[in-house]
PDB file of C-alpha atoms in Angstrom:
ATOM      1  CA  TYR A 629      -4.212  16.164   3.541  1.00 42.00           C
ATOM      2  CA  LEU A 630      -1.879  13.192   3.294  1.00 52.00           C
ATOM      3  CA  GLY A 631      -4.131  10.964   1.217  1.00 59.00           C
ATOM      4  CA  ILE A 632      -5.112   8.682   4.063  1.00 60.00           C
ATOM      5  CA  PRO A 633      -8.726   7.884   4.879  1.00 60.00           C
ATOM      6  CA  ILE A 634      -9.691   9.503   8.185  1.00 64.00           C
ATOM      7  CA  GLY A 635     -12.610   8.316  10.256  1.00 63.00           C
ATOM      8  CA  ASP A 636     -13.178   5.074   8.373  1.00 63.00           C
ATOM      9  CA  ASN A 637     -13.266   1.664   9.952  1.00 66.00           C
ATOM     10  CA  PRO A 638      -9.903  -0.008   9.128  1.00 63.00           C
ATOM     11  CA  ILE A 639     -11.568  -3.426   9.103  1.00 68.00           C
ATOM     12  CA  LYS A 640     -13.729  -2.567   6.078  1.00 71.00           C
ATOM     13  CA  LEU A 641     -12.347  -3.704   2.741  1.00 73.00           C
ATOM     14  CA  ILE A 642     -13.549  -0.559   0.958  1.00 74.00           C
ATOM     15  CA  MET A 643     -11.085   1.529   2.979  1.00 71.00           C
ATOM     16  CA  TRP A 644      -8.127  -0.422   1.591  1.00 75.00           C
ATOM     17  CA  ARG A 645      -9.230  -0.051  -2.061  1.00 80.00           C
ATOM     18  CA  SER A 646      -7.489   3.325  -2.454  1.00 78.00           C
ATOM     19  CA  ILE A 647      -4.305   1.940  -0.916  1.00 75.00           C
ATOM     20  CA  LEU A 648      -4.342  -1.052  -3.267  1.00 79.00           C
ATOM     21  CA  ASP A 649      -4.910   1.254  -6.235  1.00 85.00           C
ATOM     22  CA  ASN A 650      -1.959   3.346  -5.094  1.00 80.00           C
ATOM     23  CA  ILE A 651       0.282   0.261  -4.963  1.00 77.00           C
ATOM     24  CA  ILE A 652      -0.834  -0.844  -8.431  1.00 82.00           C
ATOM     25  CA  ASN A 653      -0.157   2.637  -9.822  1.00 83.00           C
ATOM     26  CA  LYS A 654       3.338   2.661  -8.303  1.00 78.00           C
ATOM     27  CA  LEU A 655       4.170  -0.685  -9.930  1.00 74.00           C
ATOM     28  CA  ALA A 656       2.626   0.058 -13.359  1.00 77.00           C
ATOM     29  CA  PRO A 657       5.567   1.982 -14.899  1.00 74.00           C
ATOM     30  CA  TRP A 658       7.893  -0.944 -14.244  1.00 68.00           C
ATOM     31  CA  LYS A 659       5.743  -3.403 -16.178  1.00 71.00           C
ATOM     32  CA  ASN A 660       7.279  -2.764 -19.618  1.00 67.00           C
ATOM     33  CA  LYS A 661      10.837  -1.931 -18.568  1.00 71.00           C
ATOM     34  CA  PHE A 662      13.758  -4.260 -19.101  1.00 76.00           C
ATOM     35  CA  ILE A 663      14.414  -5.207 -15.490  1.00 77.00           C
ATOM     36  CA  SER A 664      15.638  -8.557 -14.234  1.00 81.00           C
ATOM     37  CA  MET A 665      13.381 -10.694 -12.084  1.00 81.00           C
ATOM     38  CA  ALA A 666      15.522  -9.928  -9.018  1.00 85.00           C
ATOM     39  CA  GLY A 667      15.162  -6.195  -9.688  1.00 81.00           C
ATOM     40  CA  ARG A 668      11.400  -6.519  -9.967  1.00 79.00           C
ATOM     41  CA  VAL A 669      11.262  -8.481  -6.731  1.00 84.00           C
ATOM     42  CA  CYS A 670      13.228  -5.735  -4.957  1.00 86.00           C
ATOM     43  CA  ILE A 671      10.924  -3.006  -6.280  1.00 78.00           C
ATOM     44  CA  ILE A 672       7.763  -4.932  -5.427  1.00 79.00           C
ATOM     45  CA  ASN A 673       9.076  -5.767  -1.966  1.00 84.00           C
ATOM     46  CA  SER A 674       9.912  -2.128  -1.318  1.00 81.00           C
ATOM     47  CA  VAL A 675       6.511  -0.835  -2.430  1.00 75.00           C
ATOM     48  CA  LEU A 676       4.486  -3.530  -0.696  1.00 76.00           C
ATOM     49  CA  THR A 677       6.224  -3.047   2.640  1.00 79.00           C
ATOM     50  CA  THR A 678       6.317   0.740   2.828  1.00 79.00           C
ATOM     51  CA  LEU A 679       2.906   1.920   1.604  1.00 72.00           C
ATOM     52  CA  PRO A 680       0.676  -0.217   3.850  1.00 71.00           C
ATOM     53  CA  LEU A 681       2.840   0.480   6.899  1.00 74.00           C
ATOM     54  CA  TYR A 682       2.566   4.200   6.267  1.00 74.00           C
ATOM     55  CA  PHE A 683      -1.235   4.070   6.126  1.00 72.00           C
ATOM     56  CA  ILE A 684      -1.552   1.662   9.061  1.00 73.00           C
ATOM     57  CA  SER A 685       0.513   3.996  11.235  1.00 74.00           C
ATOM     58  CA  PHE A 686      -2.398   6.457  11.214  1.00 71.00           C
ATOM     59  CA  SER A 687      -5.117   3.997  12.261  1.00 70.00           C
ATOM     60  CA  ARG A 688      -5.936   3.043  15.806  1.00 69.00           C
ATOM     61  CA  CYS A 689      -5.663  -0.479  17.136  1.00 66.00           C
ATOM     62  CA  GLN A 690      -8.537  -2.053  18.986  1.00 67.00           C
ATOM     63  CA  LYS A 691      -8.077  -2.575  22.695  1.00 69.00           C
ATOM     64  CA  LYS A 692      -9.495  -6.108  22.542  1.00 68.00           C
ATOM     65  CA  TRP A 693      -8.064  -8.634  20.127  1.00 59.00           C
TER      66      TRP A 693
END
């Protein structure tokens, strides 16, 4: 089990709730640290680009757009 929702409709907002919670939990420890704004931007950029792409890689695309 990799922590990804299997069998859900990727269009539904409820499916993404666990992913958003995961992102928020990853960023929470950095909230009270003494990090520059540029450092925070780098951390946020890293987390926001990698987690959703990981979960999206397991969902199927629709044939019709």
